[in-house]
Amino acid sequence: MPERRTVALVTLGCARNEVDSEELAGRLAADGWDLVEEAADADVAVVNTCGFVEAAKKDSVDALLEANDLKAAASEGGGRTKAVVAVGCMAERYGKDLAAALPEADGVLGFDDYADISDRLQTILSGGIHASHTPRDRRKLLPVSPAERQDASVALPGHGDLPTVPQDLPEGVAPASGPRAPLRRRLDSSPVASVKLASGCDRRCSFCAIPAFRGSFISRRPSDVLTETRWLADQGVKEVMLVSENNTSYGKDLGDIRLLETLLPELAEVDGIERIRVSYLQPAEMRPGLIEVLTSTPKVAPYFDLSFQHSAPGVLRAMRRFGDTDRFLELLDQIRSKAPQAGARSNFIVGFPGETEADLAELERFLTGARLDAIGVFGYSDEEGTEALTYDGKLDEDVIAERLAHISRLADELTAQRAEERLGETVEVLVETVADEEGAVGRGVHQAPETDGQVILTDAGGLAPGRIVEAKVVATEGVDLVAEPLARGECPDEEAAA
């Protein structure tokens, strides 16, 4: 019997990339590849890259170089890795230019290669060459009218494109949604998983290149999202996080901009799912009905990941965005009037071209009044293909670094204060890891995975990953909460208990 081919997927970037990796894993497993966790144990190391900002691109290049080191070691008898392949946003964005600049990668594959990922990797593993694509603006691949996009035959990671479902699929591999859906295989046993609502973005923020390489906005059908969520529940998932570049636009290309408001209650009824979380919300597109559903539907987390980016009107207009400090504070007040314990987080860019000291003071005014649970701060950097690249009024790098440090310190102080406001609250904690009988770690309703801190439970007795427990907040450690469990119950299932 021939030796099995092995592949490892190294994922960088956002939750959308994590879903893409599990889709690639499903396709590869269905075609006979063995999936392994460590790149050193794989014939092929596939690095799912991020192409958002300079820091993320550097991390992606570093990961590719580390995988290449494993390949070099294997050639000397110190491992197994024979090929290194780049996929994901950076590979899609730069294509043959990345291949030329990074000869350490044996292949650079774009989104159009995903449907044939097994053949592509086999060609590369066998010493062949697959020509990298020439980058193109993917917005031009779909019709301008959102209503005409659903039937377009364009490669969209996370969307259905299999004409038939392969027979005799390996255990743990299944269509991610409907009969034409991509395959998906989970790459870990976490009780949390992401589900794509849509791909692409129709907004034209002057600092963002994502629409050019992710394409225009296109929703997945509600039936596909529901089917995938049910499958994840069967895999032991307890919390589903809905992701896309802009969840507030969901349904606009399906004829119903309020489709999310009807989909959320249906998702909450899926057996086995205990929490639904929605990420990536645009403040300018928030509507009363959506706020009502997010704050009042059982199992739907009152959680608001709002993309504010700044609050000074002049900076926001230059960013091609809308709003101001007072309107943003009013939105948060509206949310908290319905759900006082609701979680709220956002990201901000400082040092944008033309940003003045007064603009920075306006951002400080907003942050001080917003009481956000988590704050991400980034210093502006030029991005190829964006409108802001052409702007006058660029700030010196040392000025941007100073402002970044200042706002980051303020953010740390404010989020720590917000955590202290939760002292004495009762929080519902989804347990994610249990170290020993002395403690466990999980997340409350106001905390998304990886970005918003965690809850440290003081007593792990009887707990297991996937269990939801009520706990009282007794202390804080920065944005993290320390809480004492209030009740005991049965473990979610025998496997988790084991």
Coordinates of C-alpha atoms in Angstrom, one line a residue:
M1 CA 0.0 0.0 0.0
P2 CA 1.4 3.4 -0.9
E3 CA 2.3 5.7 1.9
R4 CA -0.4 8.2 2.8
R5 CA 0.1 11.8 1.8
T6 CA 0.2 14.2 4.8
V7 CA -0.6 17.9 5.0
A8 CA -0.7 20.5 7.7
L9 CA -2.6 23.8 7.6
V10 CA -1.1 26.8 9.3
T11 CA -3.7 29.5 9.7
L12 CA -3.0 33.2 10.2
G13 CA -5.4 36.2 10.4
C14 CA -9.1 36.3 11.1
A15 CA -11.9 33.9 11.8
R16 CA -12.8 34.0 8.1
N17 CA -9.5 32.5 7.3
E18 CA -10.1 29.7 9.9
V19 CA -13.2 28.7 8.1
D20 CA -11.4 28.7 4.8
S21 CA -8.7 26.4 6.3
E22 CA -11.4 24.0 7.5
E23 CA -12.9 24.0 4.0
L24 CA -9.5 23.2 2.5
A25 CA -9.1 20.5 5.1
G26 CA -12.4 18.9 4.1
R27 CA -11.5 18.8 0.5
L28 CA -8.1 17.3 1.2
A29 CA -9.4 14.7 3.6
A30 CA -12.0 13.7 1.1
D31 CA -9.3 13.1 -1.5
G32 CA -7.2 10.9 0.8
W33 CA -4.8 13.3 2.5
D34 CA -4.0 12.7 6.1
L35 CA -4.2 16.0 8.1
V36 CA -1.6 16.5 10.8
E37 CA -1.3 19.3 13.3
E38 CA 2.4 20.1 13.0
A39 CA 4.1 21.3 9.8
A40 CA 7.2 19.2 10.6
D41 CA 5.1 16.1 10.4
A42 CA 3.6 16.9 7.0
D43 CA 4.7 16.3 3.4
V44 CA 3.2 19.6 2.5
A45 CA 2.8 22.7 4.8
V46 CA 0.0 24.9 3.6
V47 CA 0.2 28.4 5.1
N48 CA -3.2 30.3 5.0
T49 CA -1.9 33.8 4.9
C50 CA -3.4 37.2 5.9
G51 CA -3.0 40.2 3.6
F52 CA -4.7 42.9 5.6
V53 CA -2.0 45.2 7.1
E54 CA 1.8 45.2 7.1
A55 CA 2.1 43.5 10.5
A56 CA -0.2 40.6 9.3
K57 CA 1.7 40.3 6.0
K58 CA 5.0 40.1 7.9
D59 CA 3.6 37.3 10.1
S60 CA 2.5 35.4 7.0
V61 CA 6.0 35.7 5.4
D62 CA 7.6 34.6 8.7
A63 CA 5.4 31.6 8.8
L64 CA 6.3 30.7 5.2
L65 CA 10.0 31.0 6.0
E66 CA 9.6 28.9 9.2
A67 CA 8.0 26.2 7.1
N68 CA 10.8 26.5 4.6
D69 CA 13.3 25.9 7.4
L70 CA 11.5 22.6 8.1
K71 CA 11.8 21.7 4.5
A72 CA 15.5 22.4 4.6
A73 CA 15.9 20.3 7.7
A74 CA 13.9 17.5 6.1
S75 CA 16.2 17.5 3.1
E76 CA 19.1 16.7 5.5
G77 CA 17.2 13.9 7.1
G78 CA 15.7 15.9 10.0
G79 CA 12.0 15.8 9.2
R80 CA 9.3 15.1 6.6
T81 CA 8.3 18.4 5.0
K82 CA 8.9 18.4 1.2
A83 CA 6.9 21.4 0.1
V84 CA 5.6 24.8 1.3
V85 CA 2.5 26.3 -0.2
A86 CA 0.9 29.8 0.4
V87 CA -2.8 30.2 0.2
G88 CA -5.2 32.8 1.6
C89 CA -5.5 36.6 1.3
M90 CA -1.9 37.5 0.8
A91 CA -1.5 34.8 -1.9
E92 CA -4.6 36.0 -3.6
R93 CA -3.7 39.6 -3.3
Y94 CA -0.1 39.3 -4.7
G95 CA -0.1 36.1 -6.7
K96 CA 2.9 35.8 -9.0
D97 CA 4.5 38.8 -7.4
L98 CA 4.6 37.0 -4.1
A99 CA 6.0 33.9 -5.8
A100 CA 8.8 35.9 -7.3
A101 CA 9.6 37.7 -4.1
L102 CA 9.4 34.6 -2.0
P103 CA 11.0 31.7 -3.9
E104 CA 11.0 29.7 -0.6
A105 CA 7.3 29.0 -1.3
D106 CA 6.9 26.1 -3.7
G107 CA 3.5 27.3 -4.7
V108 CA 1.3 30.4 -4.4
L109 CA -2.4 29.5 -4.8
G110 CA -5.3 31.9 -5.1
F111 CA -9.0 31.4 -4.4
D112 CA -9.6 30.0 -7.9
D113 CA -7.4 27.0 -6.9
Y114 CA -9.3 26.0 -3.8
A115 CA -11.7 23.7 -5.7
D116 CA -8.8 21.7 -7.1
I117 CA -6.5 22.1 -4.0
S118 CA -5.7 18.3 -3.9
D119 CA -4.5 18.2 -7.5
R120 CA -2.5 21.4 -7.0
L121 CA -0.7 20.1 -3.9
Q122 CA 0.0 16.8 -5.5
T123 CA 1.5 18.5 -8.6
I124 CA 3.8 20.6 -6.3
L125 CA 4.7 17.6 -4.1
S126 CA 5.7 15.7 -7.2
G127 CA 8.0 18.4 -8.2
G128 CA 5.8 20.1 -10.8
I129 CA 5.0 23.8 -11.0
H130 CA 1.6 25.4 -10.9
A131 CA 1.8 28.9 -12.3
S132 CA 0.8 31.6 -9.8
H133 CA -2.1 33.8 -10.9
T134 CA -1.9 37.5 -11.9
P135 CA -3.6 39.5 -9.2
R136 CA -6.9 41.2 -10.3
D137 CA -9.6 43.2 -8.7
R138 CA -12.1 40.6 -7.6
R139 CA -14.9 43.1 -7.4
K140 CA -15.0 43.1 -11.2
L141 CA -15.8 39.4 -11.2
L142 CA -19.4 39.8 -9.9
P143 CA -22.2 41.9 -11.2
V144 CA -22.5 45.5 -9.9
S145 CA -26.1 44.8 -8.9
P146 CA -26.2 42.7 -5.7
A147 CA -29.4 41.0 -6.8
E148 CA -27.6 39.5 -9.8
R149 CA -24.7 38.0 -7.8
Q150 CA -26.2 34.8 -6.5
D151 CA -25.9 32.8 -9.7
A152 CA -22.5 34.0 -10.7
S153 CA -19.9 31.2 -11.2
V154 CA -17.0 32.8 -9.2
A155 CA -14.8 31.0 -6.7
L156 CA -15.9 32.2 -3.3
P157 CA -14.3 30.5 -0.3
G158 CA -17.1 29.3 2.0
H159 CA -19.8 29.2 -0.7
G160 CA -21.2 26.2 -2.4
D161 CA -19.3 25.1 -5.6
L162 CA -19.3 21.3 -5.6
P163 CA -21.7 19.9 -8.3
T164 CA -21.8 16.6 -6.5
V165 CA -20.9 15.4 -3.0
P166 CA -18.3 12.7 -3.0
Q167 CA -19.3 9.4 -1.7
D168 CA -17.8 7.6 1.3
L169 CA -16.5 10.7 3.0
P170 CA -14.0 10.2 5.9
E171 CA -15.3 10.5 9.4
G172 CA -15.6 14.2 10.4
V173 CA -15.9 15.4 6.8
A174 CA -19.2 16.7 5.5
P175 CA -20.7 19.3 3.2
A176 CA -20.5 22.5 5.1
S177 CA -24.0 23.5 4.1
G178 CA -26.3 22.5 1.2
P179 CA -26.0 20.0 -1.7
R180 CA -23.6 22.3 -3.6
A181 CA -21.6 23.3 -0.5
P182 CA -17.9 23.0 0.0
L183 CA -16.7 20.3 2.3
R184 CA -15.5 21.1 5.8
R185 CA -13.5 19.3 8.4
R186 CA -12.8 20.7 11.9
L187 CA -9.2 21.3 12.7
D188 CA -9.6 21.3 16.5
S189 CA -12.0 20.2 19.2
S190 CA -12.9 23.7 20.5
P191 CA -16.5 24.2 21.6
V192 CA -16.5 27.3 19.4
A193 CA -16.6 27.6 15.6
S194 CA -17.2 30.3 13.1
V195 CA -19.7 30.2 10.3
K196 CA -19.6 32.5 7.3
L197 CA -22.6 34.6 6.6
A198 CA -21.1 36.2 3.5
S199 CA -18.0 37.0 1.5
G200 CA -16.6 40.3 0.3
C201 CA -17.6 43.9 0.9
D202 CA -19.3 46.7 -1.0
R203 CA -18.0 49.5 1.2
R204 CA -15.3 51.7 -0.1
C205 CA -13.3 52.7 3.0
S206 CA -10.3 54.6 1.8
F207 CA -7.8 52.7 4.0
C208 CA -8.9 49.2 3.2
A209 CA -7.8 46.9 0.3
I210 CA -9.9 43.9 1.4
P211 CA -12.7 44.4 -1.2
A212 CA -10.2 44.3 -4.1
F213 CA -8.9 40.8 -3.2
R214 CA -12.0 39.4 -1.4
G215 CA -14.5 40.8 -3.9
S216 CA -17.9 42.3 -3.7
F217 CA -20.4 41.3 -1.1
I218 CA -22.4 38.1 -1.6
S219 CA -24.5 36.4 1.1
R220 CA -24.8 32.7 1.8
R221 CA -28.3 31.4 1.7
P222 CA -30.0 31.0 5.1
S223 CA -30.6 27.3 4.5
D224 CA -26.8 26.8 4.0
V225 CA -26.0 28.7 7.2
L226 CA -28.5 26.6 9.1
T227 CA -27.3 23.3 7.7
E228 CA -23.7 24.1 8.6
T229 CA -24.7 25.1 12.1
R230 CA -26.5 21.9 12.6
W231 CA -23.5 19.9 11.4
L232 CA -21.2 21.9 13.8
A233 CA -23.6 21.1 16.7
D234 CA -23.3 17.4 15.8
Q235 CA -19.5 17.9 16.1
G236 CA -19.9 19.1 19.6
V237 CA -19.8 22.9 19.0
K238 CA -21.7 24.9 21.6
E239 CA -21.0 28.5 20.4
V240 CA -21.2 29.6 16.8
M241 CA -19.7 33.0 15.7
L242 CA -21.2 34.4 12.5
V243 CA -18.5 36.1 10.4
S244 CA -18.1 38.1 7.2
E245 CA -16.6 41.4 6.2
N246 CA -19.9 43.1 7.0
N247 CA -22.7 41.2 8.7
T248 CA -25.1 44.1 8.8
S249 CA -25.4 43.9 5.0
Y250 CA -26.5 40.3 5.1
G251 CA -29.4 39.5 2.8
K252 CA -29.3 42.7 0.7
D253 CA -28.4 40.6 -2.4
L254 CA -31.2 38.1 -1.5
G255 CA -33.9 40.8 -1.5
D256 CA -34.1 41.2 2.3
I257 CA -31.7 43.5 4.2
R258 CA -33.4 42.4 7.4
L259 CA -32.7 38.7 6.8
L260 CA -30.3 38.5 9.8
E261 CA -33.2 39.4 12.1
T262 CA -35.2 36.3 11.0
L263 CA -32.2 34.0 10.7
L264 CA -30.8 34.5 14.3
P265 CA -33.9 33.1 16.1
E266 CA -33.7 30.0 13.8
L267 CA -30.1 29.5 14.5
A268 CA -30.8 29.8 18.2
E269 CA -33.2 26.9 18.0
V270 CA -30.6 24.4 16.6
D271 CA -30.3 21.6 19.1
G272 CA -27.0 21.6 20.9
I273 CA -26.0 25.2 20.2
E274 CA -26.0 27.3 23.3
R275 CA -24.7 30.6 22.1
I276 CA -24.9 32.5 18.8
R277 CA -22.5 35.5 18.4
V278 CA -22.5 38.0 15.6
S279 CA -19.3 39.8 14.7
Y280 CA -18.3 42.6 12.2
L281 CA -21.2 45.1 12.5
Q282 CA -21.1 48.5 10.7
P283 CA -22.4 51.3 13.0
A284 CA -23.9 53.2 10.0
E285 CA -26.0 50.1 9.1
M286 CA -27.3 49.3 12.5
R287 CA -31.1 49.3 12.7
P288 CA -33.5 49.2 15.6
G289 CA -34.9 45.7 14.6
L290 CA -31.4 44.2 14.6
I291 CA -30.6 45.7 18.0
E292 CA -33.8 44.3 19.3
V293 CA -33.1 40.8 18.1
L294 CA -29.5 40.9 19.4
T295 CA -30.5 42.0 22.8
S296 CA -33.7 40.0 23.4
T297 CA -33.3 36.6 21.6
P298 CA -32.5 33.7 24.0
K299 CA -29.1 32.1 23.1
V300 CA -28.1 35.1 20.9
A301 CA -25.3 37.0 22.6
P302 CA -26.0 40.7 23.3
Y303 CA -22.6 41.4 21.8
F304 CA -21.7 44.3 19.5
D305 CA -18.5 44.2 17.5
L306 CA -18.9 47.6 16.0
S307 CA -16.4 48.9 13.4
F308 CA -16.1 52.5 14.5
Q309 CA -12.5 53.1 13.3
H310 CA -12.4 56.7 14.6
S311 CA -15.0 59.3 16.0
A312 CA -13.7 62.6 14.7
P313 CA -16.1 63.6 11.8
G314 CA -13.3 64.9 9.5
V315 CA -11.2 61.8 9.8
L316 CA -14.3 59.6 9.3
R317 CA -15.2 61.4 6.1
A318 CA -11.7 61.0 4.8
M319 CA -12.0 57.3 5.6
R320 CA -15.2 57.3 3.5
R321 CA -17.2 56.4 6.6
F322 CA -20.0 58.0 8.6
G323 CA -20.9 59.1 12.1
D324 CA -19.3 61.1 14.9
T325 CA -18.7 60.9 18.7
D326 CA -22.2 61.8 19.8
R327 CA -24.0 59.5 17.3
F328 CA -21.8 56.6 18.3
L329 CA -22.4 57.2 22.0
E330 CA -26.1 57.4 21.3
L331 CA -25.9 54.0 19.6
L332 CA -24.2 52.5 22.6
D333 CA -26.8 54.0 24.9
Q334 CA -29.6 52.6 22.8
I335 CA -28.0 49.1 23.1
R336 CA -27.4 49.3 26.8
S337 CA -30.9 50.6 27.5
K338 CA -32.1 47.2 26.2
A339 CA -29.2 45.0 27.6
P340 CA -27.2 46.8 30.3
Q341 CA -24.6 44.0 30.4
A342 CA -24.2 43.9 26.6
G343 CA -20.6 43.5 25.4
A344 CA -19.2 46.1 23.0
R345 CA -15.8 46.2 21.3
S346 CA -14.2 48.0 18.4
N347 CA -11.0 48.8 16.5
F348 CA -9.5 52.2 15.8
I349 CA -6.9 53.7 13.4
V350 CA -4.8 56.6 14.7
G351 CA -2.4 58.7 12.6
F352 CA -4.7 58.7 9.5
P353 CA -3.6 61.3 6.9
G354 CA -4.7 64.7 8.1
E355 CA -5.6 63.7 11.6
T356 CA -5.1 66.7 13.9
E357 CA -4.5 66.9 17.7
A358 CA -8.1 68.0 17.9
D359 CA -9.2 64.9 16.1
L360 CA -7.2 62.8 18.5
A361 CA -8.8 64.6 21.4
E362 CA -12.2 63.8 19.9
L363 CA -11.3 60.1 19.7
E364 CA -10.3 60.3 23.4
R365 CA -13.6 61.8 24.3
F366 CA -15.4 59.0 22.6
L367 CA -13.3 56.2 24.1
T368 CA -13.7 57.7 27.6
G369 CA -17.5 57.8 27.2
A370 CA -18.0 54.5 25.3
R371 CA -17.2 52.0 28.1
L372 CA -16.0 49.4 25.6
D373 CA -15.1 46.0 26.8
A374 CA -12.3 45.6 24.3
I375 CA -10.4 48.1 22.1
G376 CA -8.0 47.3 19.3
V377 CA -5.7 50.2 18.2
F378 CA -3.7 50.3 15.0
G379 CA -1.3 52.9 13.6
Y380 CA -2.1 54.0 10.0
S381 CA 0.1 52.6 7.3
D382 CA -0.2 53.0 3.5
E383 CA -1.8 50.1 1.7
E384 CA -1.4 49.4 -2.0
G385 CA -4.5 49.9 -4.0
T386 CA -6.3 52.2 -1.5
E387 CA -7.5 55.7 -1.9
A388 CA -5.7 56.9 1.2
L389 CA -2.4 56.0 -0.4
T390 CA -2.8 59.1 -2.6
Y391 CA -3.8 61.4 0.3
D392 CA -1.8 64.5 1.3
G393 CA -1.2 65.3 4.9
K394 CA 0.6 62.0 5.8
L395 CA 2.0 62.1 9.3
D396 CA 5.5 61.3 10.2
E397 CA 6.1 57.7 11.4
D398 CA 7.3 58.9 14.8
V399 CA 4.1 61.0 15.3
I400 CA 1.9 57.9 14.4
A401 CA 3.9 55.8 16.8
E402 CA 3.5 58.3 19.6
R403 CA -0.2 58.6 19.0
L404 CA -0.5 54.8 18.8
A405 CA 1.3 54.4 22.1
H406 CA -0.8 57.1 23.8
I407 CA -4.2 55.7 22.6
S408 CA -3.1 52.2 23.4
R409 CA -2.3 53.1 27.0
L410 CA -5.7 54.9 27.3
A411 CA -7.4 51.8 25.8
D412 CA -5.8 49.5 28.4
E413 CA -6.9 51.8 31.2
L414 CA -10.4 52.1 30.0
T415 CA -11.0 48.4 29.3
A416 CA -9.6 47.5 32.7
Q417 CA -12.0 50.0 34.2
R418 CA -14.9 48.5 32.2
A419 CA -13.9 45.0 33.5
E420 CA -14.0 46.4 37.1
E421 CA -17.6 47.6 36.5
R422 CA -18.5 44.0 36.1
L423 CA -17.5 43.1 39.7
G424 CA -20.4 41.4 41.3
E425 CA -22.1 40.5 38.0
T426 CA -23.3 37.0 37.3
V427 CA -21.9 35.9 33.9
E428 CA -22.6 32.9 31.8
V429 CA -19.2 31.3 31.0
L430 CA -18.5 28.9 28.2
V431 CA -15.7 26.7 29.5
E432 CA -13.0 26.2 26.9
T433 CA -10.0 24.7 28.8
V434 CA -9.6 23.0 32.1
A435 CA -6.1 22.9 33.4
D436 CA -6.7 21.0 36.7
E437 CA -9.0 20.9 39.6
E438 CA -7.9 24.4 40.7
G439 CA -9.3 26.3 37.8
A440 CA -10.7 26.6 34.3
V441 CA -10.8 29.3 31.6
G442 CA -13.7 30.3 29.4
R443 CA -15.5 33.3 28.1
G444 CA -18.5 35.3 29.0
V445 CA -21.2 36.5 26.7
H446 CA -19.4 39.8 26.2
Q447 CA -16.1 38.1 25.1
A448 CA -15.4 36.8 21.6
P449 CA -12.7 34.3 21.1
E450 CA -9.1 35.5 21.1
T451 CA -9.9 39.3 21.0
D452 CA -11.8 40.2 24.1
G453 CA -10.2 38.7 27.2
Q454 CA -11.4 35.7 29.2
V455 CA -13.0 34.5 32.4
I456 CA -10.8 32.6 34.9
L457 CA -12.9 30.3 36.9
T458 CA -11.6 29.7 40.4
D459 CA -12.9 26.1 40.7
A460 CA -12.8 23.6 37.9
G461 CA -14.5 20.8 39.9
G462 CA -16.9 18.9 37.6
L463 CA -16.3 21.3 34.6
A464 CA -15.3 20.3 31.1
P465 CA -14.8 22.1 27.8
G466 CA -18.2 23.0 26.2
R467 CA -20.0 23.4 29.6
I468 CA -21.8 26.6 30.3
V469 CA -21.7 27.7 33.9
E470 CA -23.0 30.7 35.8
A471 CA -20.3 32.4 37.8
K472 CA -20.0 35.6 40.0
V473 CA -17.2 38.0 39.1
V474 CA -15.0 38.5 42.1
A475 CA -11.9 40.1 40.7
T476 CA -10.3 41.4 37.5
E477 CA -6.9 41.1 35.8
G478 CA -6.8 43.8 33.1
V479 CA -9.7 42.9 30.7
D480 CA -9.9 39.4 32.2
L481 CA -12.4 38.5 34.8
V482 CA -12.0 36.1 37.8
A483 CA -15.2 34.4 38.7
E484 CA -16.6 31.8 41.2
P485 CA -18.9 29.2 39.7
L486 CA -22.4 29.3 41.3
A487 CA -23.9 26.0 40.3
R488 CA -23.1 22.5 39.1
G489 CA -24.8 20.3 36.6
E490 CA -24.2 17.4 34.2
C491 CA -21.4 17.6 31.7
P492 CA -22.5 18.4 28.1
D493 CA -21.7 14.9 26.9
E494 CA -19.8 11.8 27.9
E495 CA -16.9 12.6 25.5
A496 CA -16.4 16.1 27.0
A497 CA -16.5 14.6 30.5
A498 CA -13.8 12.2 29.6

